[in-house]
Amino acid sequence: MGRYVIRRLLQMIPVFVGATLLIFLMVNVMGDPIAGLCGERECDPATAARLRAEFGLDKPVWQQYLTYMGNVFTGDFGTAFNGQPVTELMADAFPVTIRLTLVAIVFEIVIGIGLGMLTGLRRGRPVDTGVLLVTLVVIAVPTFVTGLLLQLLLGVKWGWIRPSVSAEAPLDELIVPGLVLAAVSLAYVTRLTRTSIAENRRADYVRTAIAKGLPRRRVMTHHLLRNSLIPVVTFIGADIGALMGGAIVTERIFNIHGVGYQLYQGILRQNTQTVVGFVTVLVLVFLLVNLLVDLLYAVLDPRIRYA
């Protein structure tokens, strides 16, 4: 196991460098960030030259990237164009988005896996058909429609929640935004769990456990569910990073100042330092979560062993 972890960590290095290089190049072709600093009026040549030299934009792209990566390894993600260090923006944004993502993941695990197991054990029955229809509708409806509808009904019309989340973003105010963020993924988790449960239910090890006289609950949870969760865990693991980076719509609807909000502002203002810094951290989140998911395979399925 230890050698496998070390090998995976070493493999993450070129992936991280390649991903950050691609992101850095893509962000630098979005447009001229200096033009956005001067507003609607065009910067005069002297001011533009001074700003380029101040932010290191007068150097070749490859040199900018090497400088940026050297600073990243020292914990310096650069300075936004408003003079605020990107690490300060991260310190404010990431805790909020992490709480929002945790709420969404809890919905996916509790509701998604619960409904998936229920429908997988009752495949072809009315409850199975009903849940499949509901999940199909959830997948088909865009996230911004679901978010605006719940905000209008629960927040404006009925007054059950705050229409917009406060600056502190406590957990109780993130329940509805978390549900909106998790809605589509929750539907996929339900369908994926249902399919996996229905397939593994006919497996030999399940029939053997039943023939040995084991209690039905133990067969369902210890044998059937554990082995059926491998594709589900893979999906949820990949979804964690996607939820953190893809929360732009949800955070805009509920006025949540998290990672999605900062990315939106950075792209809108062509603030390359902010966008590259936040996406760099999201790449690290993806890589670490994927490693954790691979290690969980051995916990869920004892047949899997890493040499």
GROMACS .gro file of C-alpha atoms in nm:
model
  307
    1MET     CA    1   0.000   0.000   0.000
    2GLY     CA    2   0.279   0.242   0.091
    3ARG     CA    3   0.459   0.190  -0.240
    4TYR     CA    4   0.135   0.238  -0.428
    5VAL     CA    5   0.068   0.570  -0.253
    6ILE     CA    6   0.422   0.692  -0.321
    7ARG     CA    7   0.394   0.591  -0.687
    8ARG     CA    8   0.061   0.770  -0.722
    9LEU     CA    9   0.201   1.084  -0.557
   10LEU     CA   10   0.492   1.084  -0.801
   11GLN     CA   11   0.251   1.041  -1.092
   12MET     CA   12   0.056   1.343  -0.971
   13ILE     CA   13   0.355   1.574  -1.026
   14PRO     CA   14   0.358   1.572  -1.410
   15VAL     CA   15  -0.024   1.576  -1.413
   16PHE     CA   16  -0.025   1.882  -1.189
   17VAL     CA   17   0.241   2.060  -1.395
   18GLY     CA   18   0.066   1.978  -1.723
   19ALA     CA   19  -0.276   2.086  -1.597
   20THR     CA   20  -0.151   2.414  -1.451
   21LEU     CA   21   0.045   2.488  -1.769
   22LEU     CA   22  -0.264   2.431  -1.982
   23ILE     CA   23  -0.474   2.650  -1.753
   24PHE     CA   24  -0.209   2.923  -1.751
   25LEU     CA   25  -0.193   2.928  -2.131
   26MET     CA   26  -0.572   2.928  -2.171
   27VAL     CA   27  -0.620   3.211  -1.923
   28ASN     CA   28  -0.352   3.420  -2.093
   29VAL     CA   29  -0.532   3.402  -2.428
   30MET     CA   30  -0.864   3.522  -2.282
   31GLY     CA   31  -0.771   3.882  -2.356
   32ASP     CA   32  -0.554   4.167  -2.242
   33PRO     CA   33  -0.594   4.200  -1.863
   34ILE     CA   34  -0.443   4.548  -1.865
   35ALA     CA   35  -0.726   4.673  -2.082
   36GLY     CA   36  -0.972   4.574  -1.809
   37LEU     CA   37  -0.783   4.773  -1.545
   38CYS     CA   38  -0.849   5.103  -1.718
   39GLY     CA   39  -1.224   5.051  -1.748
   40GLU     CA   40  -1.397   5.164  -2.065
   41ARG     CA   41  -1.119   5.406  -2.156
   42GLU     CA   42  -0.807   5.271  -2.319
   43CYS     CA   43  -0.489   5.290  -2.110
   44ASP     CA   44  -0.227   5.528  -2.230
   45PRO     CA   45   0.097   5.355  -2.342
   46ALA     CA   46   0.300   5.471  -2.041
   47THR     CA   47   0.043   5.348  -1.788
   48ALA     CA   48  -0.002   5.019  -1.972
   49ALA     CA   49   0.375   4.961  -1.979
   50ARG     CA   50   0.406   5.037  -1.608
   51LEU     CA   51   0.122   4.799  -1.519
   52ARG     CA   52   0.268   4.523  -1.736
   53ALA     CA   53   0.603   4.558  -1.566
   54GLU     CA   54   0.440   4.567  -1.220
   55PHE     CA   55   0.251   4.241  -1.274
   56GLY     CA   56   0.523   4.073  -1.479
   57LEU     CA   57   0.313   4.067  -1.796
   58ASP     CA   58   0.594   4.216  -2.004
   59LYS     CA   59   0.789   3.889  -1.988
   60PRO     CA   60   0.742   3.588  -2.221
   61VAL     CA   61   0.460   3.350  -2.125
   62TRP     CA   62   0.698   3.064  -2.043
   63GLN     CA   63   0.893   3.287  -1.807
   64GLN     CA   64   0.570   3.406  -1.642
   65TYR     CA   65   0.469   3.044  -1.589
   66LEU     CA   66   0.803   2.945  -1.435
   67THR     CA   67   0.789   3.246  -1.203
   68TYR     CA   68   0.432   3.161  -1.105
   69MET     CA   69   0.512   2.793  -1.031
   70GLY     CA   70   0.815   2.892  -0.828
   71ASN     CA   71   0.598   3.120  -0.619
   72VAL     CA   72   0.326   2.853  -0.582
   73PHE     CA   73   0.567   2.613  -0.413
   74THR     CA   74   0.640   2.884  -0.157
   75GLY     CA   75   0.269   2.943  -0.095
   76ASP     CA   76   0.249   3.264  -0.299
   77PHE     CA   77  -0.033   3.259  -0.557
   78GLY     CA   78   0.027   3.613  -0.671
   79THR     CA   79  -0.159   3.938  -0.624
   80ALA     CA   80  -0.493   4.032  -0.775
   81PHE     CA   81  -0.514   4.344  -0.986
   82ASN     CA   82  -0.683   4.526  -0.697
   83GLY     CA   83  -0.368   4.477  -0.488
   84GLN     CA   84  -0.513   4.204  -0.262
   85PRO     CA   85  -0.311   3.879  -0.233
   86VAL     CA   86  -0.486   3.583  -0.394
   87THR     CA   87  -0.426   3.379  -0.077
   88GLU     CA   88  -0.649   3.622   0.115
   89LEU     CA   89  -0.927   3.572  -0.141
   90MET     CA   90  -0.881   3.197  -0.104
   91ALA     CA   91  -0.898   3.219   0.275
   92ASP     CA   92  -1.237   3.389   0.246
   93ALA     CA   93  -1.380   3.186  -0.043
   94PHE     CA   94  -1.271   2.824   0.010
   95PRO     CA   95  -1.423   2.771   0.358
   96VAL     CA   96  -1.761   2.885   0.226
   97THR     CA   97  -1.746   2.662  -0.082
   98ILE     CA   98  -1.618   2.367   0.122
   99ARG     CA   99  -1.920   2.394   0.352
  100LEU     CA  100  -2.151   2.422   0.052
  101THR     CA  101  -1.986   2.120  -0.112
  102LEU     CA  102  -2.011   1.913   0.207
  103VAL     CA  103  -2.384   1.986   0.229
  104ALA     CA  104  -2.423   1.881  -0.136
  105ILE     CA  105  -2.221   1.561  -0.082
  106VAL     CA  106  -2.434   1.469   0.221
  107PHE     CA  107  -2.747   1.503   0.007
  108GLU     CA  108  -2.589   1.283  -0.260
  109ILE     CA  109  -2.488   1.014  -0.013
  110VAL     CA  110  -2.799   1.005   0.204
  111ILE     CA  111  -3.073   1.065  -0.053
  112GLY     CA  112  -2.900   0.941  -0.367
  113ILE     CA  113  -2.767   0.613  -0.230
  114GLY     CA  114  -3.083   0.559  -0.021
  115LEU     CA  115  -3.316   0.599  -0.319
  116GLY     CA  116  -3.080   0.398  -0.538
  117MET     CA  117  -3.080   0.106  -0.300
  118LEU     CA  118  -3.459   0.125  -0.259
  119THR     CA  119  -3.522   0.120  -0.634
  120GLY     CA  120  -3.251  -0.138  -0.701
  121LEU     CA  121  -3.415  -0.383  -0.462
  122ARG     CA  122  -3.759  -0.310  -0.611
  123ARG     CA  123  -3.665  -0.292  -0.977
  124GLY     CA  124  -3.966  -0.281  -1.209
  125ARG     CA  125  -4.213  -0.186  -0.937
  126PRO     CA  126  -4.408   0.143  -0.923
  127VAL     CA  127  -4.166   0.303  -0.677
  128ASP     CA  128  -3.879   0.225  -0.914
  129THR     CA  129  -4.060   0.379  -1.210
  130GLY     CA  130  -4.159   0.687  -1.011
  131VAL     CA  131  -3.806   0.756  -0.886
  132LEU     CA  132  -3.661   0.709  -1.234
  133LEU     CA  133  -3.907   0.962  -1.377
  134VAL     CA  134  -3.828   1.214  -1.104
  135THR     CA  135  -3.452   1.178  -1.153
  136LEU     CA  136  -3.495   1.219  -1.528
  137VAL     CA  137  -3.683   1.545  -1.473
  138VAL     CA  138  -3.416   1.670  -1.231
  139ILE     CA  139  -3.143   1.594  -1.484
  140ALA     CA  140  -3.334   1.766  -1.763
  141VAL     CA  141  -3.404   2.090  -1.572
  142PRO     CA  142  -3.106   2.334  -1.570
  143THR     CA  143  -2.956   2.423  -1.234
  144PHE     CA  144  -3.034   2.793  -1.263
  145VAL     CA  145  -3.404   2.713  -1.314
  146THR     CA  146  -3.414   2.493  -1.004
  147GLY     CA  147  -3.224   2.750  -0.799
  148LEU     CA  148  -3.436   3.047  -0.902
  149LEU     CA  149  -3.758   2.850  -0.849
  150LEU     CA  150  -3.665   2.742  -0.496
  151GLN     CA  151  -3.539   3.090  -0.415
  152LEU     CA  152  -3.867   3.242  -0.535
  153LEU     CA  153  -4.095   2.995  -0.357
  154LEU     CA  154  -3.907   2.923  -0.033
  155GLY     CA  155  -3.737   3.259   0.007
  156VAL     CA  156  -3.958   3.528  -0.144
  157LYS     CA  157  -4.311   3.390  -0.148
  158TRP     CA  158  -4.324   3.166   0.162
  159GLY     CA  159  -4.038   3.316   0.363
  160TRP     CA  160  -3.902   2.984   0.485
  161ILE     CA  161  -3.539   3.071   0.401
  162ARG     CA  162  -3.329   3.379   0.333
  163PRO     CA  163  -3.340   3.463  -0.039
  164SER     CA  164  -2.967   3.532  -0.026
  165VAL     CA  165  -2.706   3.379   0.202
  166SER     CA  166  -2.541   3.610   0.456
  167ALA     CA  167  -2.170   3.689   0.444
  168GLU     CA  168  -2.090   3.435   0.719
  169ALA     CA  169  -2.267   3.156   0.521
  170PRO     CA  170  -2.366   2.931   0.817
  171LEU     CA  171  -2.462   2.571   0.747
  172ASP     CA  172  -2.834   2.624   0.802
  173GLU     CA  173  -2.844   2.886   0.526
  174LEU     CA  174  -2.654   2.656   0.288
  175ILE     CA  175  -2.905   2.369   0.300
  176VAL     CA  176  -3.120   2.487   0.007
  177PRO     CA  177  -2.822   2.606  -0.204
  178GLY     CA  178  -2.653   2.272  -0.129
  179LEU     CA  179  -2.963   2.087  -0.248
  180VAL     CA  180  -2.968   2.294  -0.567
  181LEU     CA  181  -2.598   2.231  -0.625
  182ALA     CA  182  -2.638   1.856  -0.565
  183ALA     CA  183  -2.965   1.808  -0.755
  184VAL     CA  184  -2.826   1.680  -1.086
  185SER     CA  185  -2.547   1.476  -0.925
  186LEU     CA  186  -2.797   1.333  -0.674
  187ALA     CA  187  -3.011   1.207  -0.963
  188TYR     CA  188  -2.708   1.043  -1.126
  189VAL     CA  189  -2.604   0.882  -0.797
  190THR     CA  190  -2.955   0.741  -0.756
  191ARG     CA  191  -2.958   0.589  -1.103
  192LEU     CA  192  -2.602   0.460  -1.074
  193THR     CA  193  -2.667   0.298  -0.735
  194ARG     CA  194  -2.991   0.145  -0.862
  195THR     CA  195  -2.817  -0.016  -1.160
  196SER     CA  196  -2.527  -0.145  -0.951
  197ILE     CA  197  -2.756  -0.288  -0.680
  198ALA     CA  198  -2.980  -0.457  -0.936
  199GLU     CA  199  -2.683  -0.620  -1.111
  200ASN     CA  200  -2.499  -0.736  -0.798
  201ARG     CA  201  -2.818  -0.868  -0.643
  202ARG     CA  202  -2.798  -1.163  -0.882
  203ALA     CA  203  -2.428  -1.228  -0.810
  204ASP     CA  204  -2.310  -1.562  -0.670
  205TYR     CA  205  -2.173  -1.415  -0.347
  206VAL     CA  206  -2.514  -1.269  -0.261
  207ARG     CA  207  -2.692  -1.600  -0.324
  208THR     CA  208  -2.427  -1.778  -0.117
  209ALA     CA  209  -2.473  -1.535   0.173
  210ILE     CA  210  -2.849  -1.587   0.162
  211ALA     CA  211  -2.806  -1.966   0.144
  212LYS     CA  212  -2.582  -1.957   0.452
  213GLY     CA  213  -2.873  -1.809   0.646
  214LEU     CA  214  -2.723  -1.465   0.711
  215PRO     CA  215  -2.974  -1.198   0.819
  216ARG     CA  216  -3.119  -1.004   0.527
  217ARG     CA  217  -2.995  -0.670   0.662
  218ARG     CA  218  -2.639  -0.799   0.685
  219VAL     CA  219  -2.656  -0.938   0.332
  220MET     CA  220  -2.788  -0.609   0.196
  221THR     CA  221  -2.546  -0.377   0.378
  222HIS     CA  222  -2.228  -0.578   0.432
  223HIS     CA  223  -2.220  -0.776   0.107
  224LEU     CA  224  -2.446  -0.620  -0.156
  225LEU     CA  225  -2.413  -0.249  -0.078
  226ARG     CA  226  -2.037  -0.246  -0.018
  227ASN     CA  227  -1.958  -0.407  -0.351
  228SER     CA  228  -2.215  -0.196  -0.533
  229LEU     CA  229  -2.069   0.132  -0.406
  230ILE     CA  230  -1.745   0.119  -0.606
  231PRO     CA  231  -1.880   0.298  -0.917
  232VAL     CA  232  -2.079   0.533  -0.693
  233VAL     CA  233  -1.771   0.628  -0.490
  234THR     CA  234  -1.584   0.689  -0.815
  235PHE     CA  235  -1.855   0.927  -0.932
  236ILE     CA  236  -1.884   1.111  -0.599
  237GLY     CA  237  -1.506   1.146  -0.575
  238ALA     CA  238  -1.485   1.307  -0.917
  239ASP     CA  239  -1.791   1.515  -0.835
  240ILE     CA  240  -1.633   1.682  -0.531
  241GLY     CA  241  -1.395   1.886  -0.742
  242ALA     CA  242  -1.665   1.948  -1.001
  243LEU     CA  243  -1.902   2.081  -0.735
  244MET     CA  244  -1.639   2.317  -0.594
  245GLY     CA  245  -1.544   2.453  -0.934
  246GLY     CA  246  -1.890   2.438  -1.085
  247ALA     CA  247  -2.078   2.623  -0.810
  248ILE     CA  248  -2.072   2.948  -1.007
  249VAL     CA  249  -2.443   2.940  -1.095
  250THR     CA  250  -2.559   2.839  -0.746
  251GLU     CA  251  -2.337   3.093  -0.572
  252ARG     CA  252  -2.454   3.370  -0.806
  253ILE     CA  253  -2.822   3.289  -0.742
  254PHE     CA  254  -2.792   3.285  -0.362
  255ASN     CA  255  -2.521   3.556  -0.341
  256ILE     CA  256  -2.262   3.322  -0.189
  257HIS     CA  257  -1.910   3.464  -0.198
  258GLY     CA  258  -1.725   3.140  -0.252
  259VAL     CA  259  -1.491   2.993  -0.511
  260GLY     CA  260  -1.749   3.013  -0.790
  261TYR     CA  261  -1.812   3.380  -0.717
  262GLN     CA  262  -1.438   3.462  -0.719
  263LEU     CA  263  -1.385   3.269  -1.044
  264TYR     CA  264  -1.675   3.454  -1.204
  265GLN     CA  265  -1.537   3.791  -1.095
  266GLY     CA  266  -1.187   3.695  -1.208
  267ILE     CA  267  -1.305   3.590  -1.554
  268LEU     CA  268  -1.531   3.894  -1.586
  269ARG     CA  269  -1.246   4.134  -1.499
  270GLN     CA  270  -0.981   3.927  -1.680
  271ASN     CA  271  -0.792   3.892  -1.353
  272THR     CA  272  -0.553   3.617  -1.457
  273GLN     CA  273  -0.380   3.583  -1.118
  274THR     CA  274  -0.708   3.513  -0.939
  275VAL     CA  275  -0.836   3.264  -1.197
  276VAL     CA  276  -0.509   3.070  -1.226
  277GLY     CA  277  -0.459   3.062  -0.849
  278PHE     CA  278  -0.805   2.928  -0.771
  279VAL     CA  279  -0.799   2.673  -1.052
  280THR     CA  280  -0.454   2.554  -0.940
  281VAL     CA  281  -0.596   2.469  -0.597
  282LEU     CA  282  -0.894   2.297  -0.760
  283VAL     CA  283  -0.654   2.080  -0.962
  284LEU     CA  284  -0.486   1.973  -0.637
  285VAL     CA  285  -0.829   1.891  -0.492
  286PHE     CA  286  -0.910   1.673  -0.794
  287LEU     CA  287  -0.581   1.484  -0.769
  288LEU     CA  288  -0.600   1.422  -0.392
  289VAL     CA  289  -0.965   1.316  -0.403
  290ASN     CA  290  -0.895   1.071  -0.685
  291LEU     CA  291  -0.613   0.919  -0.480
  292LEU     CA  292  -0.844   0.888  -0.180
  293VAL     CA  293  -1.111   0.721  -0.395
  294ASP     CA  294  -0.860   0.465  -0.523
  295LEU     CA  295  -0.763   0.382  -0.166
  296LEU     CA  296  -1.129   0.343  -0.069
  297TYR     CA  297  -1.169   0.068  -0.328
  298ALA     CA  298  -0.969  -0.170  -0.108
  299VAL     CA  299  -1.190  -0.084   0.190
  300LEU     CA  300  -1.514  -0.150   0.002
  301ASP     CA  301  -1.401  -0.461  -0.185
  302PRO     CA  302  -1.160  -0.695  -0.001
  303ARG     CA  303  -1.069  -0.857  -0.333
  304ILE     CA  304  -0.883  -0.539  -0.433
  305ARG     CA  305  -0.531  -0.517  -0.301
  306TYR     CA  306  -0.253  -0.273  -0.393
  307ALA     CA  307   0.093  -0.419  -0.409
   0.00000   0.00000   0.00000
